[in-house]
JSON list of C-alpha atoms in Angstrom, two decimals:
[
{"chain": "A", "resi": 1, "resn": "GLY", "atom": "CA", "xyz": [-2.54, -5.93, -17.49]},
{"chain": "A", "resi": 2, "resn": "ASN", "atom": "CA", "xyz": [0.11, -4.37, -14.86]},
{"chain": "A", "resi": 3, "resn": "SER", "atom": "CA", "xyz": [1.77, -6.14, -12.85]},
{"chain": "A", "resi": 4, "resn": "VAL", "atom": "CA", "xyz": [4.48, -5.50, -9.93]},
{"chain": "A", "resi": 5, "resn": "THR", "atom": "CA", "xyz": [6.88, -9.58, -9.52]},
{"chain": "A", "resi": 6, "resn": "GLN", "atom": "CA", "xyz": [8.99, -9.00, -6.34]},
{"chain": "A", "resi": 7, "resn": "MET", "atom": "CA", "xyz": [11.13, -10.88, -4.95]},
{"chain": "A", "resi": 8, "resn": "GLU", "atom": "CA", "xyz": [9.84, -13.70, -1.78]},
{"chain": "A", "resi": 9, "resn": "GLY", "atom": "CA", "xyz": [11.27, -13.03, 1.26]},
{"chain": "A", "resi": 10, "resn": "PRO", "atom": "CA", "xyz": [12.36, -13.77, 3.97]},
{"chain": "A", "resi": 11, "resn": "VAL", "atom": "CA", "xyz": [15.22, -11.71, 3.09]},
{"chain": "A", "resi": 12, "resn": "THR", "atom": "CA", "xyz": [17.66, -12.67, 5.97]},
{"chain": "A", "resi": 13, "resn": "LEU", "atom": "CA", "xyz": [21.12, -10.80, 6.36]},
{"chain": "A", "resi": 14, "resn": "SER", "atom": "CA", "xyz": [23.77, -9.45, 9.24]},
{"chain": "A", "resi": 15, "resn": "GLU", "atom": "CA", "xyz": [23.80, -5.82, 9.90]},
{"chain": "A", "resi": 16, "resn": "GLU", "atom": "CA", "xyz": [25.84, -3.51, 7.91]},
{"chain": "A", "resi": 17, "resn": "ALA", "atom": "CA", "xyz": [24.66, -6.19, 4.37]},
{"chain": "A", "resi": 18, "resn": "PHE", "atom": "CA", "xyz": [24.61, -4.99, 1.14]},
{"chain": "A", "resi": 19, "resn": "LEU", "atom": "CA", "xyz": [20.70, -5.12, 0.22]},
{"chain": "A", "resi": 20, "resn": "THR", "atom": "CA", "xyz": [19.04, -5.94, -2.85]},
{"chain": "A", "resi": 21, "resn": "ILE", "atom": "CA", "xyz": [15.34, -6.80, -2.71]},
{"chain": "A", "resi": 22, "resn": "ASN", "atom": "CA", "xyz": [14.07, -7.41, -6.89]},
{"chain": "A", "resi": 23, "resn": "CYS", "atom": "CA", "xyz": [11.53, -6.06, -8.61]},
{"chain": "A", "resi": 24, "resn": "THR", "atom": "CA", "xyz": [9.35, -5.86, -12.08]},
{"chain": "A", "resi": 25, "resn": "TYR", "atom": "CA", "xyz": [6.86, -4.77, -13.88]},
{"chain": "A", "resi": 26, "resn": "THR", "atom": "CA", "xyz": [4.40, -5.04, -16.62]},
{"chain": "A", "resi": 27, "resn": "ALA", "atom": "CA", "xyz": [3.14, -2.06, -17.88]},
{"chain": "A", "resi": 28, "resn": "THR", "atom": "CA", "xyz": [2.01, 0.41, -20.85]},
{"chain": "A", "resi": 29, "resn": "GLY", "atom": "CA", "xyz": [3.62, 3.08, -20.65]},
{"chain": "A", "resi": 30, "resn": "TYR", "atom": "CA", "xyz": [5.33, 4.78, -18.64]},
{"chain": "A", "resi": 31, "resn": "PRO", "atom": "CA", "xyz": [4.51, 4.72, -15.28]},
{"chain": "A", "resi": 32, "resn": "SER", "atom": "CA", "xyz": [5.56, 5.88, -11.92]},
{"chain": "A", "resi": 33, "resn": "LEU", "atom": "CA", "xyz": [7.52, 3.91, -9.74]},
{"chain": "A", "resi": 34, "resn": "PHE", "atom": "CA", "xyz": [7.06, 3.38, -6.28]},
{"chain": "A", "resi": 35, "resn": "TRP", "atom": "CA", "xyz": [8.57, 1.17, -3.19]},
{"chain": "A", "resi": 36, "resn": "TYR", "atom": "CA", "xyz": [7.20, 0.90, 0.36]},
{"chain": "A", "resi": 37, "resn": "VAL", "atom": "CA", "xyz": [7.74, 0.38, 3.31]},
{"chain": "A", "resi": 38, "resn": "GLN", "atom": "CA", "xyz": [5.72, -1.22, 6.68]},
{"chain": "A", "resi": 39, "resn": "TYR", "atom": "CA", "xyz": [7.28, -1.43, 9.87]},
{"chain": "A", "resi": 40, "resn": "PRO", "atom": "CA", "xyz": [5.41, -4.04, 12.06]},
{"chain": "A", "resi": 41, "resn": "GLY", "atom": "CA", "xyz": [2.22, -2.60, 13.71]},
{"chain": "A", "resi": 42, "resn": "GLU", "atom": "CA", "xyz": [1.88, 0.12, 11.07]},
{"chain": "A", "resi": 43, "resn": "GLY", "atom": "CA", "xyz": [1.29, 0.75, 7.97]},
{"chain": "A", "resi": 44, "resn": "LEU", "atom": "CA", "xyz": [2.30, 1.82, 5.12]},
{"chain": "A", "resi": 45, "resn": "GLN", "atom": "CA", "xyz": [4.94, 4.60, 4.20]},
{"chain": "A", "resi": 46, "resn": "LEU", "atom": "CA", "xyz": [6.65, 6.16, 1.22]},
{"chain": "A", "resi": 47, "resn": "LEU", "atom": "CA", "xyz": [10.26, 5.44, 0.89]},
{"chain": "A", "resi": 48, "resn": "LEU", "atom": "CA", "xyz": [11.41, 6.76, -2.65]},
{"chain": "A", "resi": 49, "resn": "LYS", "atom": "CA", "xyz": [9.78, 7.06, -5.75]},
{"chain": "A", "resi": 50, "resn": "ALA", "atom": "CA", "xyz": [10.90, 8.23, -9.64]},
{"chain": "A", "resi": 51, "resn": "THR", "atom": "CA", "xyz": [8.97, 9.51, -12.33]},
{"chain": "A", "resi": 52, "resn": "LYS", "atom": "CA", "xyz": [10.37, 8.75, -14.97]},
{"chain": "A", "resi": 53, "resn": "ALA", "atom": "CA", "xyz": [13.04, 6.35, -17.20]},
{"chain": "A", "resi": 54, "resn": "ASP", "atom": "CA", "xyz": [16.41, 7.08, -15.62]},
{"chain": "A", "resi": 55, "resn": "ASP", "atom": "CA", "xyz": [15.48, 8.38, -12.45]},
{"chain": "A", "resi": 56, "resn": "LYS", "atom": "CA", "xyz": [17.10, 8.01, -8.94]},
{"chain": "A", "resi": 57, "resn": "GLY", "atom": "CA", "xyz": [15.71, 8.05, -6.47]},
{"chain": "A", "resi": 58, "resn": "SER", "atom": "CA", "xyz": [16.96, 7.62, -3.01]},
{"chain": "A", "resi": 59, "resn": "ASN", "atom": "CA", "xyz": [15.76, 8.33, 1.14]},
{"chain": "A", "resi": 60, "resn": "LYS", "atom": "CA", "xyz": [17.46, 6.70, 4.48]},
{"chain": "A", "resi": 61, "resn": "GLY", "atom": "CA", "xyz": [20.44, 5.27, 1.80]},
{"chain": "A", "resi": 62, "resn": "PHE", "atom": "CA", "xyz": [17.95, 3.22, 0.23]},
{"chain": "A", "resi": 63, "resn": "GLU", "atom": "CA", "xyz": [17.91, 3.74, -3.43]},
{"chain": "A", "resi": 64, "resn": "ALA", "atom": "CA", "xyz": [16.79, 1.81, -6.57]},
{"chain": "A", "resi": 65, "resn": "THR", "atom": "CA", "xyz": [16.99, 3.27, -10.32]},
{"chain": "A", "resi": 66, "resn": "TYR", "atom": "CA", "xyz": [13.80, 3.03, -12.74]},
{"chain": "A", "resi": 67, "resn": "ARG", "atom": "CA", "xyz": [14.96, 1.05, -15.75]},
{"chain": "A", "resi": 68, "resn": "LYS", "atom": "CA", "xyz": [12.90, 1.21, -18.62]},
{"chain": "A", "resi": 69, "resn": "GLU", "atom": "CA", "xyz": [15.01, -1.53, -20.79]},
{"chain": "A", "resi": 70, "resn": "THR", "atom": "CA", "xyz": [14.71, -3.95, -18.11]},
{"chain": "A", "resi": 71, "resn": "THR", "atom": "CA", "xyz": [11.02, -2.48, -16.40]},
{"chain": "A", "resi": 72, "resn": "SER", "atom": "CA", "xyz": [12.78, -2.92, -12.94]},
{"chain": "A", "resi": 73, "resn": "PHE", "atom": "CA", "xyz": [12.89, -1.62, -9.95]},
{"chain": "A", "resi": 74, "resn": "HIS", "atom": "CA", "xyz": [15.57, -3.02, -7.55]},
{"chain": "A", "resi": 75, "resn": "LEU", "atom": "CA", "xyz": [16.17, -1.49, -3.78]},
{"chain": "A", "resi": 76, "resn": "GLU", "atom": "CA", "xyz": [19.61, -1.33, -2.86]},
{"chain": "A", "resi": 77, "resn": "LYS", "atom": "CA", "xyz": [21.23, -0.61, 0.27]},
{"chain": "A", "resi": 78, "resn": "GLY", "atom": "CA", "xyz": [24.75, -0.25, 1.30]},
{"chain": "A", "resi": 79, "resn": "SER", "atom": "CA", "xyz": [24.50, -1.06, 4.72]},
{"chain": "A", "resi": 80, "resn": "VAL", "atom": "CA", "xyz": [21.28, -2.33, 6.81]},
{"chain": "A", "resi": 81, "resn": "GLN", "atom": "CA", "xyz": [20.73, -1.63, 10.12]},
{"chain": "A", "resi": 82, "resn": "VAL", "atom": "CA", "xyz": [18.95, -3.73, 12.61]},
{"chain": "A", "resi": 83, "resn": "SER", "atom": "CA", "xyz": [16.17, -1.63, 12.33]},
{"chain": "A", "resi": 84, "resn": "ASP", "atom": "CA", "xyz": [16.15, -1.64, 8.42]},
{"chain": "A", "resi": 85, "resn": "SER", "atom": "CA", "xyz": [13.69, -4.94, 9.74]},
{"chain": "A", "resi": 86, "resn": "ALA", "atom": "CA", "xyz": [10.40, -4.16, 7.66]},
{"chain": "A", "resi": 87, "resn": "VAL", "atom": "CA", "xyz": [7.80, -5.17, 4.89]},
{"chain": "A", "resi": 88, "resn": "TYR", "atom": "CA", "xyz": [8.54, -3.45, 1.69]},
{"chain": "A", "resi": 89, "resn": "PHE", "atom": "CA", "xyz": [6.71, -3.05, -1.38]},
{"chain": "A", "resi": 90, "resn": "CYS", "atom": "CA", "xyz": [7.04, -1.95, -5.16]},
{"chain": "A", "resi": 91, "resn": "ALA", "atom": "CA", "xyz": [4.78, -0.11, -6.55]},
{"chain": "A", "resi": 92, "resn": "LEU", "atom": "CA", "xyz": [3.21, 1.62, -9.90]},
{"chain": "A", "resi": 93, "resn": "PHE", "atom": "CA", "xyz": [0.88, 4.30, -10.62]},
{"chain": "A", "resi": 94, "resn": "PRO", "atom": "CA", "xyz": [0.56, 3.81, -13.94]},
{"chain": "A", "resi": 95, "resn": "SER", "atom": "CA", "xyz": [1.32, 6.91, -17.19]},
{"chain": "A", "resi": 96, "resn": "GLY", "atom": "CA", "xyz": [-2.45, 8.30, -18.95]},
{"chain": "A", "resi": 97, "resn": "GLY", "atom": "CA", "xyz": [-4.45, 9.51, -15.81]},
{"chain": "A", "resi": 98, "resn": "SER", "atom": "CA", "xyz": [-5.27, 6.06, -13.46]},
{"chain": "A", "resi": 99, "resn": "TYR", "atom": "CA", "xyz": [-5.69, 5.88, -10.58]},
{"chain": "A", "resi": 100, "resn": "ILE", "atom": "CA", "xyz": [-4.91, 2.55, -9.18]},
{"chain": "A", "resi": 101, "resn": "PRO", "atom": "CA", "xyz": [-1.79, 1.81, -8.10]},
{"chain": "A", "resi": 102, "resn": "THR", "atom": "CA", "xyz": [-0.57, -2.04, -8.01]},
{"chain": "A", "resi": 103, "resn": "PHE", "atom": "CA", "xyz": [2.13, -3.46, -5.30]},
{"chain": "A", "resi": 104, "resn": "GLY", "atom": "CA", "xyz": [4.04, -6.73, -5.35]},
{"chain": "A", "resi": 105, "resn": "ARG", "atom": "CA", "xyz": [3.47, -9.06, -2.63]},
{"chain": "A", "resi": 106, "resn": "GLY", "atom": "CA", "xyz": [5.73, -7.36, -0.12]},
{"chain": "A", "resi": 107, "resn": "THR", "atom": "CA", "xyz": [9.42, -8.66, 0.86]},
{"chain": "A", "resi": 108, "resn": "SER", "atom": "CA", "xyz": [9.80, -9.44, 4.02]},
{"chain": "A", "resi": 109, "resn": "LEU", "atom": "CA", "xyz": [13.46, -8.10, 5.71]},
{"chain": "A", "resi": 110, "resn": "ILE", "atom": "CA", "xyz": [15.55, -9.47, 8.72]},
{"chain": "A", "resi": 111, "resn": "VAL", "atom": "CA", "xyz": [17.97, -7.36, 10.03]},
{"chain": "A", "resi": 112, "resn": "HIS", "atom": "CA", "xyz": [20.72, -9.94, 13.02]},
{"chain": "A", "resi": 113, "resn": "PRO", "atom": "CA", "xyz": [22.70, -7.87, 14.79]},
{"chain": "B", "resi": 1, "resn": "ASN", "atom": "CA", "xyz": [-0.72, 16.91, 10.31]},
{"chain": "B", "resi": 2, "resn": "ALA", "atom": "CA", "xyz": [-2.54, 13.93, 10.62]},
{"chain": "B", "resi": 3, "resn": "GLY", "atom": "CA", "xyz": [-2.45, 12.64, 7.01]},
{"chain": "B", "resi": 4, "resn": "VAL", "atom": "CA", "xyz": [-4.86, 9.68, 7.44]},
{"chain": "B", "resi": 5, "resn": "THR", "atom": "CA", "xyz": [-6.62, 8.37, 9.89]},
{"chain": "B", "resi": 6, "resn": "GLN", "atom": "CA", "xyz": [-8.53, 5.88, 9.97]},
{"chain": "B", "resi": 7, "resn": "THR", "atom": "CA", "xyz": [-10.66, 4.21, 13.08]},
{"chain": "B", "resi": 8, "resn": "PRO", "atom": "CA", "xyz": [-11.06, 2.33, 15.40]},
{"chain": "B", "resi": 9, "resn": "LYS", "atom": "CA", "xyz": [-8.03, 0.30, 15.47]},
{"chain": "B", "resi": 10, "resn": "PHE", "atom": "CA", "xyz": [-8.76, -3.53, 16.59]},
{"chain": "B", "resi": 11, "resn": "GLN", "atom": "CA", "xyz": [-12.53, -4.49, 16.22]},
{"chain": "B", "resi": 12, "resn": "VAL", "atom": "CA", "xyz": [-13.66, -7.97, 17.27]},
{"chain": "B", "resi": 13, "resn": "LEU", "atom": "CA", "xyz": [-16.41, -9.36, 15.95]},
{"chain": "B", "resi": 14, "resn": "LYS", "atom": "CA", "xyz": [-19.16, -12.31, 16.17]},
{"chain": "B", "resi": 15, "resn": "THR", "atom": "CA", "xyz": [-19.89, -13.80, 12.53]},
{"chain": "B", "resi": 16, "resn": "GLY", "atom": "CA", "xyz": [-22.72, -11.74, 11.39]},
{"chain": "B", "resi": 17, "resn": "GLN", "atom": "CA", "xyz": [-22.38, -8.37, 12.79]},
{"chain": "B", "resi": 18, "resn": "SER", "atom": "CA", "xyz": [-22.42, -5.37, 10.45]},
{"chain": "B", "resi": 19, "resn": "MET", "atom": "CA", "xyz": [-20.16, -2.03, 11.52]},
{"chain": "B", "resi": 20, "resn": "THR", "atom": "CA", "xyz": [-17.98, 0.30, 9.06]},
{"chain": "B", "resi": 21, "resn": "LEU", "atom": "CA", "xyz": [-15.72, 1.22, 9.88]},
{"chain": "B", "resi": 22, "resn": "GLN", "atom": "CA", "xyz": [-14.11, 5.00, 9.00]},
{"chain": "B", "resi": 23, "resn": "CYS", "atom": "CA", "xyz": [-11.42, 7.07, 6.91]},
{"chain": "B", "resi": 24, "resn": "ALA", "atom": "CA", "xyz": [-10.02, 10.60, 7.01]},
{"chain": "B", "resi": 25, "resn": "GLN", "atom": "CA", "xyz": [-7.99, 12.67, 5.25]},
{"chain": "B", "resi": 26, "resn": "ASP", "atom": "CA", "xyz": [-6.79, 15.85, 5.44]},
{"chain": "B", "resi": 27, "resn": "MET", "atom": "CA", "xyz": [-4.84, 16.92, 2.91]},
{"chain": "B", "resi": 28, "resn": "ASN", "atom": "CA", "xyz": [-7.43, 17.61, 0.27]},
{"chain": "B", "resi": 29, "resn": "HIS", "atom": "CA", "xyz": [-6.83, 14.92, -2.19]},
{"chain": "B", "resi": 30, "resn": "ASN", "atom": "CA", "xyz": [-9.35, 13.66, -4.43]},
{"chain": "B", "resi": 31, "resn": "SER", "atom": "CA", "xyz": [-9.29, 9.80, -4.19]},
{"chain": "B", "resi": 32, "resn": "MET", "atom": "CA", "xyz": [-9.09, 7.85, -1.18]},
{"chain": "B", "resi": 33, "resn": "TYR", "atom": "CA", "xyz": [-9.39, 3.58, -1.79]},
{"chain": "B", "resi": 34, "resn": "TRP", "atom": "CA", "xyz": [-9.33, 0.86, 0.84]},
{"chain": "B", "resi": 35, "resn": "TYR", "atom": "CA", "xyz": [-7.28, -2.07, 0.83]},
{"chain": "B", "resi": 36, "resn": "ARG", "atom": "CA", "xyz": [-7.06, -5.73, 2.98]},
{"chain": "B", "resi": 37, "resn": "GLN", "atom": "CA", "xyz": [-4.48, -7.58, 3.15]},
{"chain": "B", "resi": 38, "resn": "ASP", "atom": "CA", "xyz": [-3.57, -10.73, 4.29]},
{"chain": "B", "resi": 39, "resn": "PRO", "atom": "CA", "xyz": [-0.39, -13.12, 4.88]},
{"chain": "B", "resi": 40, "resn": "GLY", "atom": "CA", "xyz": [0.81, -13.96, 1.55]},
{"chain": "B", "resi": 41, "resn": "MET", "atom": "CA", "xyz": [-1.79, -12.39, -0.07]},
{"chain": "B", "resi": 42, "resn": "GLY", "atom": "CA", "xyz": [-0.33, -9.21, -0.37]},
{"chain": "B", "resi": 43, "resn": "LEU", "atom": "CA", "xyz": [-3.00, -5.82, -0.43]},
{"chain": "B", "resi": 44, "resn": "ARG", "atom": "CA", "xyz": [-5.55, -5.77, -2.18]},
{"chain": "B", "resi": 45, "resn": "LEU", "atom": "CA", "xyz": [-8.33, -3.34, -3.49]},
{"chain": "B", "resi": 46, "resn": "ILE", "atom": "CA", "xyz": [-11.93, -3.37, -2.15]},
{"chain": "B", "resi": 47, "resn": "TYR", "atom": "CA", "xyz": [-13.16, -0.73, -2.98]},
{"chain": "B", "resi": 48, "resn": "TYR", "atom": "CA", "xyz": [-11.75, 2.73, -4.08]},
{"chain": "B", "resi": 49, "resn": "SER", "atom": "CA", "xyz": [-13.50, 7.01, -5.20]},
{"chain": "B", "resi": 50, "resn": "ALA", "atom": "CA", "xyz": [-11.82, 8.22, -7.50]},
{"chain": "B", "resi": 51, "resn": "SER", "atom": "CA", "xyz": [-13.33, 11.11, -6.96]},
{"chain": "B", "resi": 52, "resn": "GLU", "atom": "CA", "xyz": [-15.86, 13.57, -4.04]},
{"chain": "B", "resi": 53, "resn": "GLY", "atom": "CA", "xyz": [-19.08, 11.15, -4.97]},
{"chain": "B", "resi": 54, "resn": "THR", "atom": "CA", "xyz": [-18.05, 8.70, -7.08]},
{"chain": "B", "resi": 55, "resn": "THR", "atom": "CA", "xyz": [-16.66, 4.74, -6.28]},
{"chain": "B", "resi": 56, "resn": "ASP", "atom": "CA", "xyz": [-15.96, 1.80, -8.32]},
{"chain": "B", "resi": 57, "resn": "LYS", "atom": "CA", "xyz": [-14.95, -1.94, -7.69]},
{"chain": "B", "resi": 58, "resn": "GLY", "atom": "CA", "xyz": [-11.84, -3.03, -6.60]},
{"chain": "B", "resi": 59, "resn": "GLU", "atom": "CA", "xyz": [-10.05, -6.25, -6.74]},
{"chain": "B", "resi": 60, "resn": "VAL", "atom": "CA", "xyz": [-12.08, -8.44, -3.86]},
{"chain": "B", "resi": 61, "resn": "PRO", "atom": "CA", "xyz": [-15.57, -5.96, -3.66]},
{"chain": "B", "resi": 62, "resn": "ASN", "atom": "CA", "xyz": [-17.53, -8.62, -1.87]},
{"chain": "B", "resi": 63, "resn": "GLY", "atom": "CA", "xyz": [-19.06, -8.48, 1.23]},
{"chain": "B", "resi": 64, "resn": "TYR", "atom": "CA", "xyz": [-18.51, -5.03, 1.03]},
{"chain": "B", "resi": 65, "resn": "ASN", "atom": "CA", "xyz": [-20.05, -0.89, 0.77]},
{"chain": "B", "resi": 66, "resn": "VAL", "atom": "CA", "xyz": [-18.32, 1.60, 0.66]},
{"chain": "B", "resi": 67, "resn": "SER", "atom": "CA", "xyz": [-19.82, 5.33, 0.73]},
{"chain": "B", "resi": 68, "resn": "ARG", "atom": "CA", "xyz": [-18.03, 8.62, 0.77]},
{"chain": "B", "resi": 69, "resn": "LEU", "atom": "CA", "xyz": [-19.38, 10.32, 2.59]},
{"chain": "B", "resi": 70, "resn": "ASN", "atom": "CA", "xyz": [-17.54, 14.29, 1.35]},
{"chain": "B", "resi": 71, "resn": "LYS", "atom": "CA", "xyz": [-14.01, 14.87, 0.32]},
{"chain": "B", "resi": 72, "resn": "ARG", "atom": "CA", "xyz": [-12.43, 13.74, 3.78]},
{"chain": "B", "resi": 73, "resn": "GLU", "atom": "CA", "xyz": [-14.09, 11.03, 4.81]},
{"chain": "B", "resi": 74, "resn": "PHE", "atom": "CA", "xyz": [-15.06, 7.25, 3.20]},
{"chain": "B", "resi": 75, "resn": "SER", "atom": "CA", "xyz": [-15.59, 4.89, 5.28]},
{"chain": "B", "resi": 76, "resn": "LEU", "atom": "CA", "xyz": [-15.84, 0.91, 4.67]},
{"chain": "B", "resi": 77, "resn": "ARG", "atom": "CA", "xyz": [-19.09, -1.25, 5.45]},
{"chain": "B", "resi": 78, "resn": "LEU", "atom": "CA", "xyz": [-19.11, -4.82, 6.75]},
{"chain": "B", "resi": 79, "resn": "GLU", "atom": "CA", "xyz": [-23.14, -5.31, 6.92]},
{"chain": "B", "resi": 80, "resn": "SER", "atom": "CA", "xyz": [-22.54, -9.37, 8.02]},
{"chain": "B", "resi": 81, "resn": "ALA", "atom": "CA", "xyz": [-19.22, -10.23, 9.02]},
{"chain": "B", "resi": 82, "resn": "ALA", "atom": "CA", "xyz": [-17.95, -13.36, 7.46]},
{"chain": "B", "resi": 83, "resn": "PRO", "atom": "CA", "xyz": [-14.76, -15.62, 9.26]},
{"chain": "B", "resi": 84, "resn": "SER", "atom": "CA", "xyz": [-13.28, -15.15, 5.74]},
{"chain": "B", "resi": 85, "resn": "GLN", "atom": "CA", "xyz": [-12.70, -11.03, 6.03]},
{"chain": "B", "resi": 86, "resn": "THR", "atom": "CA", "xyz": [-10.87, -11.51, 9.20]},
{"chain": "B", "resi": 87, "resn": "SER", "atom": "CA", "xyz": [-8.04, -9.17, 8.36]},
{"chain": "B", "resi": 88, "resn": "VAL", "atom": "CA", "xyz": [-5.91, -5.78, 8.06]},
{"chain": "B", "resi": 89, "resn": "TYR", "atom": "CA", "xyz": [-7.27, -2.67, 6.94]},
{"chain": "B", "resi": 90, "resn": "PHE", "atom": "CA", "xyz": [-6.11, 0.25, 5.39]},
{"chain": "B", "resi": 91, "resn": "CYS", "atom": "CA", "xyz": [-7.28, 3.07, 4.48]},
{"chain": "B", "resi": 92, "resn": "ALA", "atom": "CA", "xyz": [-4.83, 5.46, 0.86]},
{"chain": "B", "resi": 93, "resn": "SER", "atom": "CA", "xyz": [-5.83, 8.94, 0.12]},
{"chain": "B", "resi": 94, "resn": "SER", "atom": "CA", "xyz": [-3.81, 9.60, -2.83]},
{"chain": "B", "resi": 95, "resn": "GLU", "atom": "CA", "xyz": [-3.66, 13.42, -5.77]},
{"chain": "B", "resi": 96, "resn": "ALA", "atom": "CA", "xyz": [-3.67, 12.97, -9.63]},
{"chain": "B", "resi": 97, "resn": "GLY", "atom": "CA", "xyz": [-2.14, 9.33, -9.06]},
{"chain": "B", "resi": 98, "resn": "LYS", "atom": "CA", "xyz": [1.02, 10.68, -7.40]},
{"chain": "B", "resi": 99, "resn": "LYS", "atom": "CA", "xyz": [2.18, 8.85, -4.19]},
{"chain": "B", "resi": 100, "resn": "LEU", "atom": "CA", "xyz": [-0.37, 7.41, -1.85]},
{"chain": "B", "resi": 101, "resn": "PHE", "atom": "CA", "xyz": [-0.36, 7.77, 1.93]},
{"chain": "B", "resi": 102, "resn": "PHE", "atom": "CA", "xyz": [-2.84, 5.19, 3.99]},
{"chain": "B", "resi": 103, "resn": "GLY", "atom": "CA", "xyz": [-3.34, 4.88, 7.61]},
{"chain": "B", "resi": 104, "resn": "SER", "atom": "CA", "xyz": [-2.09, 2.78, 10.56]},
{"chain": "B", "resi": 105, "resn": "GLY", "atom": "CA", "xyz": [-5.22, 0.80, 9.37]},
{"chain": "B", "resi": 106, "resn": "THR", "atom": "CA", "xyz": [-7.21, -1.66, 11.84]},
{"chain": "B", "resi": 107, "resn": "GLN", "atom": "CA", "xyz": [-7.14, -4.32, 12.67]},
{"chain": "B", "resi": 108, "resn": "LEU", "atom": "CA", "xyz": [-10.63, -6.58, 12.50]},
{"chain": "B", "resi": 109, "resn": "SER", "atom": "CA", "xyz": [-11.26, -10.04, 13.68]},
{"chain": "B", "resi": 110, "resn": "VAL", "atom": "CA", "xyz": [-14.91, -12.23, 12.95]},
{"chain": "B", "resi": 111, "resn": "LEU", "atom": "CA", "xyz": [-14.99, -15.21, 15.00]}
]
């Protein structure tokens, strides 16, 4: 079956540090890949997505590149802010018309001033 | 644009009580989902509805029932609540597997 593996958290950084959250996946074909963010007390919001190999999704200074050869979709940001503190989920929607997405377990990010 | 609306936001139940969580979306999406979120467990799919008139079990369906009332609404019912069902519940919708839109969640405590 499909699976998504994220690095375990929490990830603790100082403001303006570089962020990487690793995500790898297992799926057949060409799934669509997503990063969602969950701020405290809220639901998940789509942060960025990529639908085919070598696509780069970007939003709010975050980026992730769909790497088919390494089955990865790592999230990066050059300079984090305190307001980026949240839980980040990597997810995939399989190809072939399936309606069931697969989520990673989430990575908590804590940014200190 | 409301997106996905869930009610209630908070609920406290006693063991054995029943309740229904309501969810509605205004984006004309075909697919709707119910998840639960527990510490260290990530999101787990309870039930989903690929389209109006269909529902299917997800990863953790025991103790729950669902109704896809129409294209907009997808409710989740706990017939006899148990402490193990204490969780945060999220409803979501999507169109053709493109991306999920989530509601703001229901925090449920079963005493």
